[in-house]
Short mmCIF file of C-alpha atoms and ligand atoms in Angstrom, two decimals:
data_model
loop_
_atom_site.label_atom_id
_atom_site.label_comp_id
_atom_site.label_asym_id
_atom_site.label_seq_id
_atom_site.Cartn_x
_atom_site.Cartn_y
_atom_site.Cartn_z
CA UNK A 208 10.32 6.25 -9.96
CA UNK A 209 8.26 2.70 -9.71
CA UNK A 210 5.92 2.65 -12.26
CA UNK A 211 2.45 1.23 -10.80
CA UNK A 212 2.09 -2.56 -12.45
CA UNK A 213 2.20 -5.44 -10.69
CA UNK A 214 -0.47 -4.89 -8.38
CA UNK A 215 -3.59 -7.21 -8.33
CA UNK A 216 -6.39 -5.35 -7.64
CA UNK A 217 -6.10 -2.12 -8.98
CA UNK A 218 -9.68 -0.30 -8.27
CA UNK A 219 -8.10 2.35 -6.12
CA UNK A 220 -4.73 3.23 -8.10
CA UNK A 221 -6.86 3.73 -10.52
CA UNK A 222 -9.82 5.89 -8.76
CA UNK A 223 -7.16 8.50 -7.41
CA UNK A 224 -4.52 7.74 -9.67
CA UNK A 225 -2.05 6.34 -7.46
CA UNK A 226 0.83 4.07 -8.32
CA UNK A 227 1.18 2.59 -5.22
CA UNK A 228 -1.96 1.62 -3.10
CA UNK A 229 -0.55 3.03 -0.35
CA UNK A 230 -2.15 5.89 1.96
CA UNK A 231 0.10 8.60 4.32
CA UNK A 232 -2.15 8.94 6.70
CA UNK A 233 -3.26 12.30 7.77
CA UNK A 234 -1.85 13.57 11.07
CA UNK A 235 -3.35 16.48 12.42
CA UNK A 236 -0.15 18.50 14.38
CA UNK A 237 2.14 15.43 13.02
CA UNK A 238 1.98 15.87 9.17
CA UNK A 239 2.19 18.55 6.89
CA UNK A 240 3.43 19.54 3.14
CA UNK A 241 6.54 18.18 3.04
CA UNK A 242 5.68 15.01 4.19
CA UNK A 243 2.84 14.48 1.53
CA UNK A 244 4.55 15.96 -0.86
CA UNK A 245 7.30 13.70 -0.19
CA UNK A 246 4.72 10.89 -0.11
CA UNK A 247 3.28 11.53 -3.40
CA UNK A 248 6.47 11.82 -4.98
CA UNK A 249 6.79 8.40 -4.09
CA UNK A 250 3.82 7.16 -5.90
CA UNK A 251 1.55 7.03 -2.55
CA UNK A 252 -1.66 9.19 -1.87
CA UNK A 253 -0.25 12.38 0.14
CA UNK A 254 -2.29 13.69 3.06
CA UNK A 255 -3.40 17.33 4.40
CA UNK A 256 -5.05 16.70 7.68
CA UNK A 257 -6.99 19.81 8.43
CA UNK A 258 -8.49 19.84 11.48
CA UNK A 259 -6.03 22.13 13.41
CA UNK A 260 -5.88 24.39 10.29
CA UNK A 261 -7.49 27.99 9.53
CA UNK A 262 -8.58 28.25 5.69
CA UNK A 263 -6.17 30.16 5.56
CA UNK A 264 -2.83 28.20 7.09
CA UNK A 265 -4.82 25.01 4.70
CA UNK A 266 -4.68 27.15 1.59
CA UNK A 267 -0.75 27.50 1.84
CA UNK A 268 -0.10 23.94 2.54
CA UNK A 269 -1.68 22.66 -0.47
CA UNK A 270 0.10 25.11 -2.80
CA UNK A 271 3.72 23.85 -1.21
CA UNK A 272 2.40 20.48 -2.13
CA UNK A 273 1.02 21.20 -5.10
CA UNK A 274 3.98 23.24 -6.06
CA UNK A 275 6.54 20.73 -4.96
CA UNK A 276 4.51 16.79 -6.32
CA UNK A 277 2.54 16.17 -8.66
CA UNK A 278 0.17 13.67 -8.05
CA UNK A 279 -3.39 13.10 -5.99
CA UNK A 280 -3.87 14.76 -2.21
CA UNK A 281 -5.90 13.93 0.20
CA UNK A 282 -7.69 16.85 2.34
CA UNK A 283 -8.53 15.55 5.86
CA UNK A 284 -11.07 16.69 8.19
CA UNK A 285 -13.30 15.87 11.29
CA UNK A 286 -16.61 15.73 11.55
CA UNK A 287 -16.90 15.48 15.27
CA UNK A 288 -20.24 17.76 17.42
CA UNK A 289 -18.59 20.01 19.48
CA UNK A 290 -20.25 19.18 23.14
CA UNK A 291 -22.68 22.40 24.16
CA UNK A 292 -20.94 22.92 27.45
CA UNK A 293 -16.87 22.96 27.44
CA UNK A 294 -16.25 23.27 31.48
CA UNK A 295 -13.44 21.85 32.13
CA UNK A 296 -13.52 22.46 36.15
CA UNK A 297 -12.86 19.42 37.02
CA UNK A 298 -10.28 18.72 34.76
CA UNK A 299 -8.10 21.28 35.94
CA UNK A 300 -8.39 20.21 39.39
CA UNK A 301 -7.30 16.72 38.46
CA UNK A 302 -4.15 18.83 36.70
CA UNK A 303 -3.67 21.82 39.52
CA UNK A 304 -0.58 19.91 41.36
CA UNK A 305 1.09 19.97 38.09
CA UNK A 306 0.48 23.67 37.67
CA UNK A 307 2.06 24.19 40.62
CA UNK A 308 4.90 22.17 39.87
CA UNK A 309 5.45 23.91 36.68
CA UNK A 310 4.92 27.37 37.80
CA UNK A 311 1.90 27.78 35.18
CA UNK A 312 -1.80 28.30 35.19
CA UNK A 313 -4.81 27.20 32.68
CA UNK A 314 -4.23 28.81 29.47
CA UNK A 315 -5.13 32.71 28.96
CA UNK A 316 -5.94 32.29 25.29
CA UNK A 317 -6.79 28.94 24.16
CA UNK A 318 -4.37 26.38 21.72
CA UNK A 319 -6.19 26.15 18.64
CA UNK A 320 -9.02 23.33 19.38
CA UNK A 321 -9.89 20.32 16.87
CA UNK A 322 -12.84 21.46 14.81
CA UNK A 323 -15.51 20.20 12.37
CA UNK A 324 -15.77 20.72 8.95
CA UNK A 325 -17.32 23.64 7.69
CA UNK A 326 -19.01 25.82 5.34
CA UNK A 327 -15.78 28.01 5.92
CA UNK A 328 -13.54 24.68 4.94
CA UNK A 329 -16.09 23.41 2.24
CA UNK A 330 -15.21 26.53 -0.07
CA UNK A 331 -12.06 25.96 0.31
CA UNK A 332 -12.36 22.77 -0.96
CA UNK A 333 -14.12 23.63 -3.91
CA UNK A 334 -11.35 26.24 -4.33
CA UNK A 335 -9.05 24.14 -4.18
CA UNK A 336 -10.44 21.14 -5.57
CA UNK A 337 -8.13 17.90 -3.91
CA UNK A 338 -8.86 14.27 -5.83
CA UNK A 339 -9.86 12.87 -2.31
CA UNK A 340 -11.49 14.30 0.42
CA UNK A 341 -11.22 12.17 4.02
CA UNK A 342 -13.17 12.47 6.52
CA UNK A 343 -12.77 11.19 10.66
CA UNK A 344 -15.81 10.88 13.16
CA UNK A 345 -18.61 10.29 10.56
CA UNK A 346 -19.38 12.29 8.16
CA UNK A 347 -20.94 16.34 7.60
CA UNK A 348 -23.89 16.58 6.66
CA UNK A 349 -25.26 15.68 3.16
CA UNK A 350 -25.72 19.75 2.12
CA UNK A 351 -21.69 19.55 2.58
CA UNK A 352 -20.92 16.17 0.99
CA UNK A 353 -22.71 16.68 -1.53
CA UNK A 354 -20.92 20.14 -2.25
CA UNK A 355 -17.50 18.06 -1.59
CA UNK A 356 -19.07 15.45 -3.79
CA UNK A 357 -19.78 18.16 -6.51
CA UNK A 358 -16.66 19.79 -6.18
CA UNK A 359 -14.94 16.66 -7.63
CA UNK A 360 -13.46 15.08 -5.06
CA UNK A 361 -13.96 11.28 -4.26
CA UNK A 362 -14.93 10.97 -0.82
CA UNK A 363 -13.48 8.31 2.27
CA UNK A 364 -14.20 7.96 5.29
CA UNK A 365 -12.75 5.46 8.25
CA UNK A 366 -15.02 3.19 10.24
CA UNK A 367 -13.85 1.40 13.33
CA UNK A 368 -16.71 -1.25 13.04
CA UNK A 369 -19.17 -2.92 10.93
CA UNK A 370 -22.19 -0.69 11.33
CA UNK A 371 -20.06 2.29 10.70
CA UNK A 372 -19.33 0.52 7.14
CA UNK A 373 -22.42 0.48 6.39
CA UNK A 374 -23.81 3.76 7.16
CA UNK A 375 -20.77 5.41 5.12
CA UNK A 376 -21.43 2.81 1.91
CA UNK A 377 -25.43 4.16 2.37
CA UNK A 378 -24.48 7.52 2.36
CA UNK A 379 -22.01 7.06 -0.66
CA UNK A 380 -18.62 7.06 0.32
CA UNK A 381 -15.91 6.14 -2.80
CA UNK A 382 -13.65 3.59 -0.56
CA UNK A 383 -13.78 3.15 3.70
CA UNK A 384 -10.90 2.82 6.24
CA UNK A 385 -10.81 0.18 7.88
CA UNK A 386 -9.19 0.95 10.89
CA UNK A 387 -8.96 -1.27 13.31
CA UNK A 388 -8.12 -1.71 17.30
CA UNK A 389 -4.05 -0.57 16.71
CA UNK A 390 -4.14 2.05 15.11
CA UNK A 391 -2.87 5.31 16.61
CA UNK A 392 -3.82 7.82 16.97
CA UNK A 393 -7.88 9.17 17.37
CA UNK A 394 -9.93 6.55 17.08
CA UNK A 395 -12.39 7.32 14.37
CA UNK A 396 -15.46 5.61 15.87
CA UNK A 397 -18.90 7.46 15.41
CA UNK A 398 -21.85 5.85 15.95
CA UNK A 399 -21.94 5.22 20.03
CA UNK A 400 -20.30 1.73 21.26
CA UNK A 401 -18.47 0.31 23.89
CA UNK A 402 -14.56 1.47 22.95
CA UNK A 403 -13.40 -1.82 24.62
CA UNK A 404 -15.34 -4.07 21.17
CA UNK A 405 -13.87 -2.55 18.57
CA UNK A 406 -12.08 -5.07 16.92
CA UNK A 407 -9.01 -5.80 15.62
CA UNK A 408 -7.54 -4.64 11.50
CA UNK A 409 -7.48 -8.50 11.27
CA UNK A 410 -11.01 -9.15 12.33
CA UNK A 411 -12.91 -6.13 10.87
CA UNK A 412 -10.96 -5.73 7.03
CA UNK A 413 -12.09 -9.11 5.47
CA UNK A 414 -15.84 -8.29 7.14
CA UNK A 415 -16.05 -5.02 5.88
CA UNK A 416 -14.61 -5.73 2.94
CA UNK A 417 -17.62 -8.78 2.58
CA UNK A 418 -19.90 -6.32 3.73
CA UNK A 419 -19.61 -3.64 1.38
CA UNK A 420 -18.98 -3.11 -2.70
CA UNK A 421 -16.97 -0.09 -2.66
CA UNK A 422 -13.04 -0.52 -1.88
CA UNK A 423 -11.75 -0.65 1.25
CA UNK A 424 -8.00 0.76 2.11
CA UNK A 425 -6.84 -1.10 6.11
CA UNK A 426 -5.22 1.17 8.64
CA UNK A 427 -3.91 -0.36 12.17
CA UNK A 428 -1.14 -1.62 13.31
CA UNK A 429 0.84 -1.53 9.32
CA UNK A 430 4.50 -0.86 9.51
CA UNK A 431 6.53 -2.94 7.26
CA UNK A 432 5.59 -4.82 3.55
CA UNK A 433 3.91 -8.06 5.64
CA UNK A 434 1.23 -5.94 6.78
CA UNK A 435 1.01 -4.64 3.21
CA UNK A 436 0.60 -7.91 1.74
CA UNK A 437 -1.82 -9.26 4.72
CA UNK A 438 -3.82 -6.07 4.29
CA UNK A 439 -4.33 -6.41 0.38
CA UNK A 440 -4.79 -10.96 1.05
CA UNK A 441 -7.35 -9.03 3.58
CA UNK A 442 -8.91 -7.54 1.29
CA UNK A 443 -7.90 -4.41 1.29
CA UNK A 444 -7.67 -1.93 -1.48
CA UNK A 445 -4.77 -0.06 -0.25
CA UNK A 446 -3.13 0.64 3.15
CA UNK A 447 -3.06 3.91 5.07
CA UNK A 448 -0.51 4.12 7.23
CA UNK A 449 0.85 6.91 9.82
CA UNK A 450 3.41 5.61 12.36
CA UNK A 451 5.18 4.53 9.70
CA UNK A 452 5.34 7.72 8.00
CA UNK A 453 5.45 10.11 11.92
CA UNK A 454 9.59 8.02 11.33
CA UNK A 455 9.91 10.00 8.42
CA UNK A 456 12.41 13.43 8.61
CA UNK A 457 9.56 15.48 6.75
CA UNK A 458 6.95 14.42 9.97
CA UNK A 459 6.08 17.31 12.35
CA UNK A 460 7.28 15.05 15.29
CA UNK A 461 9.35 16.21 17.80
CA UNK A 462 12.58 14.98 19.43
CA UNK A 463 11.11 12.99 22.24
CA UNK A 464 8.61 11.61 20.45
CA UNK A 465 11.06 10.30 17.46
CA UNK A 466 12.85 8.66 20.59
CA UNK A 467 9.93 7.32 22.44
CA UNK A 468 8.78 5.73 18.94
CA UNK A 469 12.05 3.43 19.47
CA UNK A 470 11.42 2.99 22.74
CA UNK A 471 10.06 0.18 24.59
CA UNK A 472 6.69 2.38 25.41
CA UNK A 473 6.22 1.67 22.10
CA UNK A 474 5.23 -1.70 22.82
CA UNK A 475 3.09 -0.41 25.12
CA UNK A 476 0.51 1.99 23.42
CA UNK A 477 -2.60 2.35 25.23
CA UNK A 478 -6.01 4.11 24.36
CA UNK A 479 -5.96 7.50 26.20
CA UNK A 480 -9.09 10.15 26.82
CA UNK A 481 -6.61 12.84 28.80
CA UNK A 482 -5.47 14.66 25.79
CA UNK A 483 -8.66 16.05 23.78
CA UNK A 484 -11.00 13.83 25.87
CA UNK A 485 -11.19 11.34 22.70
CA UNK A 486 -10.08 8.01 22.48
CA UNK A 487 -6.72 7.80 21.28
CA UNK A 488 -3.94 5.95 21.50
CA UNK A 489 -0.54 6.35 22.47
CA UNK A 490 3.06 6.28 24.11
CA UNK A 491 2.56 6.10 27.91
CA UNK A 492 3.68 8.67 29.55
CA UNK A 493 3.48 10.99 32.79
CA UNK A 494 0.47 12.15 32.82
CA UNK A 495 -0.75 8.61 31.36
CA UNK A 496 0.95 7.23 34.22
CA UNK A 497 -0.08 9.50 36.71
CA UNK A 498 -3.72 9.89 36.24
CA UNK A 499 -5.16 7.53 33.05
CA UNK A 500 -4.83 6.54 30.94
CA UNK A 501 -8.97 7.28 31.48
CA UNK A 502 -9.83 9.51 33.47
CA UNK A 503 -13.01 10.56 34.53
CA UNK A 504 -12.72 14.54 35.03
CA UNK A 505 -11.24 14.89 31.39
CA UNK A 506 -13.77 16.96 29.37
CA UNK A 507 -15.45 15.43 26.15
CA UNK A 508 -14.25 15.23 22.75
CA UNK A 509 -11.98 17.81 22.07
CA UNK A 510 -11.76 19.99 25.25
CA UNK A 511 -9.03 18.06 27.35
CA UNK A 512 -6.94 19.83 25.10
CA UNK A 513 -7.11 23.29 26.80
CA UNK A 514 -6.43 22.71 29.73
CA UNK A 515 -3.49 21.22 29.24
CA UNK A 516 -1.47 23.73 26.48
CA UNK A 517 0.67 25.44 28.96
CA UNK A 518 1.56 23.03 31.35
CA UNK A 519 2.26 21.14 27.63
CA UNK A 520 4.29 23.92 26.45
CA UNK A 521 6.39 24.56 29.71
CA UNK A 522 7.32 20.64 29.80
CA UNK A 523 7.96 20.59 26.45
CA UNK A 524 10.49 23.40 26.16
CA UNK A 525 12.71 21.22 28.84
CA UNK A 526 12.21 18.38 26.16
CA UNK A 527 9.76 16.93 28.78
CA UNK A 528 7.21 14.83 26.99
CA UNK A 529 5.42 14.15 29.62
CA UNK A 530 2.09 16.40 29.73
CA UNK A 531 1.66 15.87 25.44
CA UNK A 532 0.46 13.31 23.41
CA UNK A 533 2.27 11.12 21.97
CA UNK A 534 0.34 8.88 19.53
CA UNK A 535 1.05 5.57 18.10
CA UNK A 536 0.03 2.46 16.76
CA UNK A 537 1.16 -0.82 17.78
CA UNK A 538 3.96 -0.97 14.80
CA UNK A 539 5.78 1.62 15.30
CA UNK A 540 8.77 -0.47 15.88
CA UNK A 541 8.51 -2.54 13.10
CA UNK A 542 8.77 0.69 10.73
CA UNK A 543 12.47 2.03 9.30
CA UNK A 544 12.76 5.89 9.62
CA UNK A 545 13.13 6.68 6.20
CA UNK A 546 12.49 9.72 4.27
CA UNK A 547 8.96 9.04 3.05
CA UNK A 548 9.75 9.16 -0.62
CA UNK A 549 12.44 6.01 0.00
CA UNK A 550 9.33 4.51 2.37
CA UNK A 551 6.95 4.39 0.07
CA UNK A 552 9.02 3.09 -2.77
CA UNK A 553 10.39 0.96 -0.50
CA UNK A 554 7.71 -0.44 1.34
CA UNK A 555 5.36 -0.92 -2.23
CA UNK A 556 8.32 -3.04 -4.07
CA UNK A 557 8.40 -4.94 -0.85
CA UNK A 558 5.08 -5.51 -0.61
CA UNK A 559 4.48 -7.05 -4.23
CA UNK A 560 7.65 -9.09 -4.04
CA UNK A 561 5.62 -10.77 -1.42
CA UNK A 562 1.94 -11.04 -2.67
CA UNK A 563 1.50 -13.73 -5.14
C1 FMN B 607 0.36 11.10 14.75
C2 FMN B 607 -1.02 10.91 14.41
C3 FMN B 607 -2.27 11.48 14.19
C4 FMN B 607 -3.30 11.50 13.27
N1 FMN B 607 -4.12 12.43 13.52
C5 FMN B 607 -5.50 12.29 12.13
C6 FMN B 607 -6.04 13.21 12.00
O1 FMN B 607 -5.93 15.04 11.99
N2 FMN B 607 -6.92 12.45 11.03
C7 FMN B 607 -7.23 11.45 10.56
O2 FMN B 607 -8.19 10.62 9.78
N3 FMN B 607 -7.13 10.05 11.07
C8 FMN B 607 -5.30 10.65 12.24
N4 FMN B 607 -4.59 9.73 12.63
C9 FMN B 607 -5.03 8.28 12.15
C10 FMN B 607 -4.58 7.84 10.73
O3 FMN B 607 -5.26 8.40 9.71
C11 FMN B 607 -5.07 6.18 10.86
O4 FMN B 607 -5.55 5.67 11.26
C12 FMN B 607 -3.47 5.23 11.55
O5 FMN B 607 -2.47 5.94 11.84
C13 FMN B 607 -3.36 4.01 11.32
O6 FMN B 607 -2.18 3.94 12.36
P1 FMN B 607 -0.94 3.12 12.33
O7 FMN B 607 -0.32 4.95 13.03
O8 FMN B 607 -0.67 1.73 13.49
O9 FMN B 607 -0.29 3.55 10.72
C14 FMN B 607 -3.61 9.68 13.27
C15 FMN B 607 -2.51 8.94 13.65
C16 FMN B 607 -1.04 9.26 14.27
C17 FMN B 607 -0.76 8.10 15.12
#
C-alpha cells in the first residue's frame, strides 16, 4: 500500500484523510459499496450515490463499506427542486410506437425517482457520519446543510460555471468540484444558463481555482494519469473520476454498457434529456438516434424516466441498451478496465511520476 507522500498540494489529502488526490465519483445506479470500498482501499475518497436509494438501503451500503475498508467515505445527494407537475402525456405519445413494438405499456409502478436531499436523508447523515457529503444540482436549504456540517462532514458540491462556484464558496463549501462539459452523467448545473455555454475543464478549472479560496476538485474527461497531472497543474487539489471507474469489475454497469464504453460510440458521446429530463452525457443508442438527443416532449428532471421504465426493462432483458442511459464522459476509451483498487493506485503512481 503506497503512502501519501510526494503530492505538492496536500490541502484535500489532509482535509479528507486521503492517500491519493482522487475522488471516485458517485454514480447513481452504477456505483455501489463494492466500488467505493475498493477505491478507498486504493487510497481515494470512495463515494456512495444516494439519489436513488432509500435511507435504509443507504445505511446498509455504508455498513458494507465501513466493514470492508478503512478510510473516508462520501455520501452523495441531489438538490434539485421537484417540478410541480409530472405530466408526461406528450412524452408517452413519443414513446407509443416503441411500447407497441416491445408489447409493453406505460409503467404501472413508477421506478425509483431521483429524489432531492431531505430531512430523512439528513438524519441518516447525522447517524452514519460520513467524512464527506457531496451535492449535485446546488446545495440544500441552509437548515439542512448546517445540520450536515454540524455532523462533522465536509461539504463539497459541483459547479459548472464560475457563477456557480462563487455561490458554493459563499455558502461555505469546503471544496468545489469544477465539472467540465466533458463529464459523463448529469451536468450539476443549478443556475439557469444556456447549456451550450458550459465550459470545458481546461478553461473552467483554472478560472474557478483563481476565483475561490477553497480547494478545487477537477471533474470531466479525466481517463488516465495525463489528465490527472494536467488537472493538478491547472490548479486542482484533486480529481473526481467517474467513467473510468465504471469500467471496473466492481461497478454495477451491465455488460452492454461496458461493451459500449469500449466501442466507437464512446468517441461521440452527447448530452441528452431523454432518460431523466435533465441534461446528461452518454453514448448514443437507438432512442437518442431516433428521437433525440434532445426532445422537447420529455418532461423536466427527473420525470422523463417513468415512462421509459418498462420499455427499458423489456429491451434490457434481451441485452438491448436501446432505451436506457449509457452514461459516459468523453474520455471513456482512455481508461484501462482494472479493479478499482488497482486502477486507483496505478492512476496515482503514474500521475505522480508525470508531475514536476
Ligand atoms: C454513470 C454516471 C453516473 C453519475 N451519477 C452521478 C451522481 O449520482 N451524482 C453526482 O454527483 N455525479 C454523478 N455523475 C457525475 C460524476 O460525479 C462526475 O462529474 C463525472 O463522472 C466526471 O466525468 P468523467 O465521467 O468523464 O470522469 C455520474 C457520472 C456517470 C458517468
